[in-house]
mmCIF file of C-alpha atoms and ligand atoms in Angstrom:
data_model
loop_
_atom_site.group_PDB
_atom_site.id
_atom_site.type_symbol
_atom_site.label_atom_id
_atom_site.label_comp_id
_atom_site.label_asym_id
_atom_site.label_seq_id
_atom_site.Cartn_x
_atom_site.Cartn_y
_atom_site.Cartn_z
ATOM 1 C CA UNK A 1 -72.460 117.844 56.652
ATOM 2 C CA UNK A 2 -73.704 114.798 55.030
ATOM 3 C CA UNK A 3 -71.574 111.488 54.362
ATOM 4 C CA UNK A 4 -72.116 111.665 50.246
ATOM 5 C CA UNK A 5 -68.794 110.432 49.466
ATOM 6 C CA UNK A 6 -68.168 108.065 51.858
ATOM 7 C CA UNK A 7 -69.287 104.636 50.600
ATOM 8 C CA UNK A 8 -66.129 102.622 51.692
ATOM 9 C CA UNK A 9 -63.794 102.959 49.390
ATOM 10 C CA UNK A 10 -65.681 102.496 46.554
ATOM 11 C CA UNK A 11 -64.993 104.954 43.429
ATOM 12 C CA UNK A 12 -67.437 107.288 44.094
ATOM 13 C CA UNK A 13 -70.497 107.212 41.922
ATOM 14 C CA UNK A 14 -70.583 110.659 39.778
ATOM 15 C CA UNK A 15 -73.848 111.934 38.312
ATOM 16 C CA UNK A 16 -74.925 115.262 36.831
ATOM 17 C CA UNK A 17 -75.397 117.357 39.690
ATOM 18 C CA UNK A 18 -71.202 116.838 40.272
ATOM 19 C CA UNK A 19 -70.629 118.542 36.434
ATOM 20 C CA UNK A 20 -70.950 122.848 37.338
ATOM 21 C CA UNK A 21 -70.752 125.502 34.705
ATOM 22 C CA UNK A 22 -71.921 123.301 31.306
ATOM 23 C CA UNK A 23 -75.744 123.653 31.728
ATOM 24 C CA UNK A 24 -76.209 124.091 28.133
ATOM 25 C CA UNK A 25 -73.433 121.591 26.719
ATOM 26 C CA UNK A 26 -74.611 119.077 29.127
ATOM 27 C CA UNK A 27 -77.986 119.347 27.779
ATOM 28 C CA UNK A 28 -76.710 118.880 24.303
ATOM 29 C CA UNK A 29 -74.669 116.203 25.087
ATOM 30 C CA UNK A 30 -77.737 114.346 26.872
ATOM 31 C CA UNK A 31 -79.905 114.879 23.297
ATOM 32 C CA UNK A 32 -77.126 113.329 21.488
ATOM 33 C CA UNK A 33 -75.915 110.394 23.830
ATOM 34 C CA UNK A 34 -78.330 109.439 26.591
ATOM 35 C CA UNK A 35 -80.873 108.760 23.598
ATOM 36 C CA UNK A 36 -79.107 105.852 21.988
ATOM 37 C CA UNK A 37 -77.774 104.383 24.397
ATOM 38 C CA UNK A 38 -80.701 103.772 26.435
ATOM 39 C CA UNK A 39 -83.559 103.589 23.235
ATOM 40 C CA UNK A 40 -81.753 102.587 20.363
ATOM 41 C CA UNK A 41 -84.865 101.327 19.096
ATOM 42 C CA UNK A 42 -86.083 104.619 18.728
ATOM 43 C CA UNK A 43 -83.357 105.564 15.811
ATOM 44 C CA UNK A 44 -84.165 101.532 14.270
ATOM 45 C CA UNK A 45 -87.784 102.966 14.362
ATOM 46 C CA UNK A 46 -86.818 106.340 12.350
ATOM 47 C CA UNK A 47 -85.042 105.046 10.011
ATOM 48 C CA UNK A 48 -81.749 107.790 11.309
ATOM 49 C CA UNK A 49 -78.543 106.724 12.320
ATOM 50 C CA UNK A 50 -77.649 107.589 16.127
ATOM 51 C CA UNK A 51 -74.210 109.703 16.432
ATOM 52 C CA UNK A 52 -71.499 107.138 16.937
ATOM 53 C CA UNK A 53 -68.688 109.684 18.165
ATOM 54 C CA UNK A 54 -68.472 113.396 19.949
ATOM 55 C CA UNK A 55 -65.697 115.198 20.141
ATOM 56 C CA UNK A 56 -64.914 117.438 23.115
ATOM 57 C CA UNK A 57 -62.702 119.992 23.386
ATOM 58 C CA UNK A 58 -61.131 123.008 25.226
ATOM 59 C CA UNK A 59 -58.526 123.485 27.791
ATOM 60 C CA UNK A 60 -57.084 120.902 30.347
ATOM 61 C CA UNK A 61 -59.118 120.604 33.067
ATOM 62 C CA UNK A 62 -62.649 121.305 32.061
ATOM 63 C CA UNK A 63 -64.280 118.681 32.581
ATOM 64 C CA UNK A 64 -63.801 116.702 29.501
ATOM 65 C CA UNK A 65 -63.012 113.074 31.503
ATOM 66 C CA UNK A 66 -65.358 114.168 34.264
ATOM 67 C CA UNK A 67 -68.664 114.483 31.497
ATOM 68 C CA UNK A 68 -67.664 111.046 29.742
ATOM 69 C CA UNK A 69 -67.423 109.712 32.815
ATOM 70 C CA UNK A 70 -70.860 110.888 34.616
ATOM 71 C CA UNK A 71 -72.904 110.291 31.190
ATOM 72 C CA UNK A 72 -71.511 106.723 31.271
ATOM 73 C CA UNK A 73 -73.007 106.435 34.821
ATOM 74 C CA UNK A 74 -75.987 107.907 34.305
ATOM 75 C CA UNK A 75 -76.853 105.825 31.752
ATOM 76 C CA UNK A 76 -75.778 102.774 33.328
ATOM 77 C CA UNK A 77 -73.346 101.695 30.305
ATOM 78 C CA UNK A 78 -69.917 100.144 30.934
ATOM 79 C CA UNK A 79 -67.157 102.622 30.684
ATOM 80 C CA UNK A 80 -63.683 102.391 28.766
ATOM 81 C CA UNK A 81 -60.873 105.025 28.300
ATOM 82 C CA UNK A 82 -58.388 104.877 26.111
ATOM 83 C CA UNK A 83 -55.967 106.909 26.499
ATOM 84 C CA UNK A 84 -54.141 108.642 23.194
ATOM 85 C CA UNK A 85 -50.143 108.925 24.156
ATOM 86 C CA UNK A 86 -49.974 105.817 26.418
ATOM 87 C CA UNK A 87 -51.827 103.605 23.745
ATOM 88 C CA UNK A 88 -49.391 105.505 21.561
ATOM 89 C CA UNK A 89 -46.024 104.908 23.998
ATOM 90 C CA UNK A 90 -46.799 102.337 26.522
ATOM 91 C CA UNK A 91 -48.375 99.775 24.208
ATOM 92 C CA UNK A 92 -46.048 100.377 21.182
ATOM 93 C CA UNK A 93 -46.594 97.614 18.685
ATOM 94 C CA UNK A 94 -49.725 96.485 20.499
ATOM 95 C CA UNK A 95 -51.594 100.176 19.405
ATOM 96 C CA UNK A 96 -54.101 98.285 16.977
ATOM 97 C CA UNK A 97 -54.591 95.360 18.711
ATOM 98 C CA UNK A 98 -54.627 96.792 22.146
ATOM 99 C CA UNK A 99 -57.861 99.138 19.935
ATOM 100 C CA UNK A 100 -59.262 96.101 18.742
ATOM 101 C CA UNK A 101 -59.343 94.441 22.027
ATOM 102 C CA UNK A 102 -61.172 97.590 23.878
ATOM 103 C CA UNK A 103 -63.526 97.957 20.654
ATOM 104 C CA UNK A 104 -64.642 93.781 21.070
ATOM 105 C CA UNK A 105 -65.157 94.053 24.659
ATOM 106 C CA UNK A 106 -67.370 97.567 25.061
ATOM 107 C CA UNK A 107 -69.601 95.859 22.199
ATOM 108 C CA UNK A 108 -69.590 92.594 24.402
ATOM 109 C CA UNK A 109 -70.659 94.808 27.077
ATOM 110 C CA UNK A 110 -73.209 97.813 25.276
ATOM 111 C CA UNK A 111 -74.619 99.548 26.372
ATOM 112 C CA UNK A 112 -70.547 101.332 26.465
ATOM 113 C CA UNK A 113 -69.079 104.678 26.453
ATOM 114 C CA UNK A 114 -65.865 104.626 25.040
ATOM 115 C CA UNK A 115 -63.171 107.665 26.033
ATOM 116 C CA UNK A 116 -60.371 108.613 24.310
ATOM 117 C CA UNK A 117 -58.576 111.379 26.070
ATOM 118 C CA UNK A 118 -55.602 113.298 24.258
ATOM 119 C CA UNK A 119 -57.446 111.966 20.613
ATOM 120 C CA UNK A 120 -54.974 114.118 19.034
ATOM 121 C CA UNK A 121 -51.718 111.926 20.185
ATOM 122 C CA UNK A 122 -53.808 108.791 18.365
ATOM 123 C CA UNK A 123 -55.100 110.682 15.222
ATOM 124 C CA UNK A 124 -52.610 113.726 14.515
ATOM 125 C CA UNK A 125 -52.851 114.993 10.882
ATOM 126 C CA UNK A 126 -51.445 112.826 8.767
ATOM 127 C CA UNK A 127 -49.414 115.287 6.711
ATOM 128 C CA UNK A 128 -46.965 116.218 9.749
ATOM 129 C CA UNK A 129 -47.475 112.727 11.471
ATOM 130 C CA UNK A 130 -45.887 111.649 8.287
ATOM 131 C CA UNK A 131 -45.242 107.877 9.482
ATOM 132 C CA UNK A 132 -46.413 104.144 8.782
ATOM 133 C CA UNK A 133 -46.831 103.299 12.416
ATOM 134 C CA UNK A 134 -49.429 106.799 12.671
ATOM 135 C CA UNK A 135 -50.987 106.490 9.694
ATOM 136 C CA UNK A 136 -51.841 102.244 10.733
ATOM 137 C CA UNK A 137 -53.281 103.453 14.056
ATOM 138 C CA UNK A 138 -55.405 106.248 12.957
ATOM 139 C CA UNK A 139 -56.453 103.781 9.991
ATOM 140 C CA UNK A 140 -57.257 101.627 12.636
ATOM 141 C CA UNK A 141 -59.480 103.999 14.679
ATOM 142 C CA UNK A 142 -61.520 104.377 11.566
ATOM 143 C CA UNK A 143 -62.083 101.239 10.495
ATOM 144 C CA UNK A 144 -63.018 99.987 14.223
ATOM 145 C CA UNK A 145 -65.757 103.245 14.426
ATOM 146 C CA UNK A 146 -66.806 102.848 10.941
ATOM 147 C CA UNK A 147 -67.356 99.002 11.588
ATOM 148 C CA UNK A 148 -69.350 99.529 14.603
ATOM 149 C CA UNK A 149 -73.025 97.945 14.409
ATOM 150 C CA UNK A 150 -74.202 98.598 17.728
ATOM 151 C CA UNK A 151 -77.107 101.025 17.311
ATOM 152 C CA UNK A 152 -75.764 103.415 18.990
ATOM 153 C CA UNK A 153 -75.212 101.282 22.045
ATOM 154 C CA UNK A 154 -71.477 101.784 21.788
ATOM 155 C CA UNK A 155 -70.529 105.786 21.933
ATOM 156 C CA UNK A 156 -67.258 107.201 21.572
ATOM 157 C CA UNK A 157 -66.338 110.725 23.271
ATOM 158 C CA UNK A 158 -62.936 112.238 22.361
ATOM 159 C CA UNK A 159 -61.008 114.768 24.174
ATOM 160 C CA UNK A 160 -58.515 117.140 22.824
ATOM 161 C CA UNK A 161 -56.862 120.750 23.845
ATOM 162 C CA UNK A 162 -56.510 121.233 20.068
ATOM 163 C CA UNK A 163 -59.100 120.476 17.666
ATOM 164 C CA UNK A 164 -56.731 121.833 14.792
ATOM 165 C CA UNK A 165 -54.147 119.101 15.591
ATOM 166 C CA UNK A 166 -56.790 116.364 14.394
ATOM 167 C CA UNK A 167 -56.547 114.290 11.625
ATOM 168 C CA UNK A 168 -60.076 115.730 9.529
ATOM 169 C CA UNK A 169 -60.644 111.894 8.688
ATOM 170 C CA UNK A 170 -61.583 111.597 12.014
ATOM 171 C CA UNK A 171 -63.725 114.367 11.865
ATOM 172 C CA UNK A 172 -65.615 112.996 8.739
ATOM 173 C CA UNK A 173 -69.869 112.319 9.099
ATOM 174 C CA UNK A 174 -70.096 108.557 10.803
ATOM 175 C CA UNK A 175 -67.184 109.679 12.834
ATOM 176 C CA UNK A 176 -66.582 111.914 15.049
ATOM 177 C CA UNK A 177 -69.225 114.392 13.472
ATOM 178 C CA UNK A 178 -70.918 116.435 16.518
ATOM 179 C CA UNK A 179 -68.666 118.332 18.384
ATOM 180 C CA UNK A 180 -69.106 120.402 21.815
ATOM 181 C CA UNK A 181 -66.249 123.450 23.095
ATOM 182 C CA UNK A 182 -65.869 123.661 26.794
ATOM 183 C CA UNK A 183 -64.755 126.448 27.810
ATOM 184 C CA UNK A 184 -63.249 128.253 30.664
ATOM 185 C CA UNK A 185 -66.001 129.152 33.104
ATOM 186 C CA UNK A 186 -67.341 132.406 34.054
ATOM 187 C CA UNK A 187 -68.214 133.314 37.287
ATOM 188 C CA UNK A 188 -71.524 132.202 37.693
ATOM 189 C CA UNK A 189 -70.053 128.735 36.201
ATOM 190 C CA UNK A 190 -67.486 129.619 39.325
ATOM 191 C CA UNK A 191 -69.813 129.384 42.165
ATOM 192 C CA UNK A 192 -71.399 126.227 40.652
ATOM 193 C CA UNK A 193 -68.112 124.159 40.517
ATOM 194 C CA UNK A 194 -66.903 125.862 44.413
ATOM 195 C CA UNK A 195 -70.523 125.189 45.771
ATOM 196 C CA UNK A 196 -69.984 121.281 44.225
ATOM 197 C CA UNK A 197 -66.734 120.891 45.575
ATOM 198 C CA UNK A 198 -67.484 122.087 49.099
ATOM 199 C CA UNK A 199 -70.572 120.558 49.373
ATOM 200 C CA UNK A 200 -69.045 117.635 51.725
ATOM 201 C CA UNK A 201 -66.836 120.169 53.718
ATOM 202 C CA UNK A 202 -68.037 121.673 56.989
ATOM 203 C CA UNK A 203 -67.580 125.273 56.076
ATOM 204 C CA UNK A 204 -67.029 128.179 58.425
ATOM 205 C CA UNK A 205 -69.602 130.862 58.918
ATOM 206 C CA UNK A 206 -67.163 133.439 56.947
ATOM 207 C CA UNK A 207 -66.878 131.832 53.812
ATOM 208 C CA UNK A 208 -68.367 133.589 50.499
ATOM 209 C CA UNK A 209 -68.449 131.309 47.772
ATOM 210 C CA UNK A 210 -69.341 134.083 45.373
ATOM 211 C CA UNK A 211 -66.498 136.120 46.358
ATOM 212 C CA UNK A 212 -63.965 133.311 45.836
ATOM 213 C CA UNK A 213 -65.865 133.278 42.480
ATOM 214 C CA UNK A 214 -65.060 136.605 41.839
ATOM 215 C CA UNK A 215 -61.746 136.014 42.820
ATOM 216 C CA UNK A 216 -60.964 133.548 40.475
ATOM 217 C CA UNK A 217 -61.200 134.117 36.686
ATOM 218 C CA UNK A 218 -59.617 131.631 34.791
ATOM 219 C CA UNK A 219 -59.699 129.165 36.958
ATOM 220 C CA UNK A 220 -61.030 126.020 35.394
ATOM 221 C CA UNK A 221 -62.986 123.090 37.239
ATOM 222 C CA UNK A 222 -59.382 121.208 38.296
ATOM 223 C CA UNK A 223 -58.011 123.902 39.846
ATOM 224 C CA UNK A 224 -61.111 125.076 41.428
ATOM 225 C CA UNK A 225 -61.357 121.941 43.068
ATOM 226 C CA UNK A 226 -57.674 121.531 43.797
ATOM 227 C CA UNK A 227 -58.737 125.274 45.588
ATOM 228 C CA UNK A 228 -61.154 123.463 47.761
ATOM 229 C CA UNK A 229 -58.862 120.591 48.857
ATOM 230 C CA UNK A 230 -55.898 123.050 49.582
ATOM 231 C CA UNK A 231 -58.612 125.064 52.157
ATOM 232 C CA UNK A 232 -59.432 121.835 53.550
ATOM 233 C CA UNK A 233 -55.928 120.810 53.970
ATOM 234 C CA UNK A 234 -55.190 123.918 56.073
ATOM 235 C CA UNK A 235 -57.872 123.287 58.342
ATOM 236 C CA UNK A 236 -56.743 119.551 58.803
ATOM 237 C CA UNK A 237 -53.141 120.839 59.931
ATOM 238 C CA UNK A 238 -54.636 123.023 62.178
ATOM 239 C CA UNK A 239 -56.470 120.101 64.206
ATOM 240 C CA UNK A 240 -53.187 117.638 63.475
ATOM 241 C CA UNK A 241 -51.159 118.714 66.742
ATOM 242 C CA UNK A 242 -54.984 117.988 68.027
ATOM 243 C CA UNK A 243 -55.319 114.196 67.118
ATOM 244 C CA UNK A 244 -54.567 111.407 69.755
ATOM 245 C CA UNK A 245 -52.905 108.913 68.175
ATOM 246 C CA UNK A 246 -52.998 106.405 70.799
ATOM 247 C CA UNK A 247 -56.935 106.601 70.883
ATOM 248 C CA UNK A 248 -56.788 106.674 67.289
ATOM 249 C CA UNK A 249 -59.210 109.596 66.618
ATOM 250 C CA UNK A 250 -60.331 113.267 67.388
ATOM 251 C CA UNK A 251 -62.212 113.559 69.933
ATOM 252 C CA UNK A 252 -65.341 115.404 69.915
ATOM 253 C CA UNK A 253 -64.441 118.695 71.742
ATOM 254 C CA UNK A 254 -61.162 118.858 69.779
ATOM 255 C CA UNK A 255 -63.438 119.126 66.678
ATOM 256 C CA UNK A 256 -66.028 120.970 68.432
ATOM 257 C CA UNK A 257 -63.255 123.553 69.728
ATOM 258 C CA UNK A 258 -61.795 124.159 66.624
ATOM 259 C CA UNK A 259 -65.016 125.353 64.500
ATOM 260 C CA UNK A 260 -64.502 122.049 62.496
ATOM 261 C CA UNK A 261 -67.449 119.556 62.061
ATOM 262 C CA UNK A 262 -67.533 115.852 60.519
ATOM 263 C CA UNK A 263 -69.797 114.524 58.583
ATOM 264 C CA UNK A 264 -71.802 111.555 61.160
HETATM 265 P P1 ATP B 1 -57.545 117.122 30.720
HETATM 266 O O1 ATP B 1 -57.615 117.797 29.387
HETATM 267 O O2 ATP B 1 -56.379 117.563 31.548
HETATM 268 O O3 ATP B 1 -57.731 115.632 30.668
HETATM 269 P P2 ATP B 1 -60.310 117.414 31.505
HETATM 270 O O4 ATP B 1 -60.981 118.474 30.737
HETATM 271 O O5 ATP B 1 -60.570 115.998 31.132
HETATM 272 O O6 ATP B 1 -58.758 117.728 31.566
HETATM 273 P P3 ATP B 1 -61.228 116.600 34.082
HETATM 274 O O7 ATP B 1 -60.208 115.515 34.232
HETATM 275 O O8 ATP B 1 -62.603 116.204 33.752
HETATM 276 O O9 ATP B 1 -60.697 117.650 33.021
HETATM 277 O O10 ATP B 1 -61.220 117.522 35.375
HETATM 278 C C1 ATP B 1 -60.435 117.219 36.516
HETATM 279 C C2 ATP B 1 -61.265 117.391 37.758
HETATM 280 O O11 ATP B 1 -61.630 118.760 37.907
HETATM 281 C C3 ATP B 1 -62.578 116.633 37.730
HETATM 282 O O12 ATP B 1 -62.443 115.320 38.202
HETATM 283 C C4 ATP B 1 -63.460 117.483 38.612
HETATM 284 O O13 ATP B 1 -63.283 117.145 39.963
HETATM 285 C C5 ATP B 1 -62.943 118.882 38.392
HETATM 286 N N1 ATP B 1 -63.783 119.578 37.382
HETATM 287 C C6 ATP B 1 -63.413 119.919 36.123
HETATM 288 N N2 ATP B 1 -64.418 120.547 35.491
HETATM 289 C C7 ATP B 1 -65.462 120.586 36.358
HETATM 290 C C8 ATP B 1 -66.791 121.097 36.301
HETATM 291 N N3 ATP B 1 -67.278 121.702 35.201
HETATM 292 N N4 ATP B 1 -67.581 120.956 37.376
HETATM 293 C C9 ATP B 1 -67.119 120.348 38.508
HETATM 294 N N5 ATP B 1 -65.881 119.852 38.620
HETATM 295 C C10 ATP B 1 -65.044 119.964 37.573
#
């Protein structure tokens, strides 16, 4: 097994090869996003305007967070998330400026992805939102995207379960305009997302990744991974009676006894 993860304590880095399932809507979302923010002068050059916001959406644990965050490292831009109901809740009466603020500082810093998770909580439709506080922030949101002259170096990515629940302001050419479904993955998407999430683990000679695909439909990304740490889990308690606490580790021939290997 190799160390991959372990860079001491560090978050680890994420890239493209850790996203399973989405090789077509991670291509799309390369054309639209990598593009600008690494040649903006490209779009100066023709004359077009590079897509300022994307919206993803489809059910929790798809990947949404995990995409916004990977394209942000890939292309080496700073990385902000906003997140709907907390800006919503926990900054109550700060909503617009607390926007503002994260708006100044990923231009300060572009090239800048900008998240918003849970979009919906921040930009419901107006007609059932109904109030002056809602209708400020989304009119906020608006003015801060429609404002932005950053060439593209500043993206926004949404995330929503529900598309419907969006205010169609926010949906509006300039805005939010391109927009990518993730979806539940099939099987073969399956095996890509168990063979990622195993790929540190020492595994035993028994295991069938595509059977555990097979066994799975509906199982989305999160709890496919949550599978993998549950397995690995079990085979930790098995070696826990094992460990010497007064030497601090497990020895060798514990390890070596019980079929489990460690990365070196
Ligand atoms: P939510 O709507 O709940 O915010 P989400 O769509 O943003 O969900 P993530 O937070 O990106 O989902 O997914 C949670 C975790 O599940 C990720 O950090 C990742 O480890 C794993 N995961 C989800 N989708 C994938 C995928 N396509 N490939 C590999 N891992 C995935």
């Amino acid at each position: 097994a190799q160390a991959r993860g372990a860079n001491n304590g560090a978050p680890k880095r994420v890239g493209y090869e850790d996203i399973g399932g989405l090789g077509k809507e991670l291509q799309r979302i390369r054309e639209m996003l990598e593009l600008p923010l690494k040649y903006p002068a490209v779009f100066d050059r023709l004359g077009v305007e590079p897509p300022k916001g994307v919206l993803l959406y489809g059910p929790p644990g798809t990947g949404k967070t995990l995409i916004a965050r990977v394209v942000a490292a890939e292309t080496k831009a700073a990385f902000f998330i906003i997140n709907g109901p907390e800006i919503i809740n926990k900054f109550y009466g700060e909503s617009e400026s607390r926007l503002r603020s994260v708006f100044q500082e990923a231009q300060r810093k572009a090239p800048s992805v900008i998240f918003i998770d849970e979009i919906d909580a921040l930009a419901p439709k107006r007609a059932e939102s109904g109030g002056e506080v809602e209708r400020r922030i989304v009119g906020q949101l608006l003015a801060l995207m429609d404002g932005l002259e950053s060439r593209g170096q500043v993206v926004i990515i949404g995330a929503t379960n529900q598309p419907n629940a969006l205010d169609p302001a926010i949906r509006r050419p300039g805005r939010f305009d391109r927009e990518i479904a993730l979806r539940v993955p099939d099987v073969r998407g399956r095996i890509e997302i168990l063979q990622i999430h195993s790929h540190d683990a020492a595994l035993a000679n028994d295991v069938d990744i595509q059977r555990l695909a097979q066994l799975t439909p509906g199982f989305v990304g999160a709890d496919l991974e949550s599978l993998c740490r549950e397995a690995a889990m079990i085979a930790l308690r098995r070696v826990l009676p094992h460990i010497d606490y007064q030497r601090g580790y497990i020895p060798y021939e514990t390890l070596v006894n019980l079929n489990i290997t460690m990365a070196d």
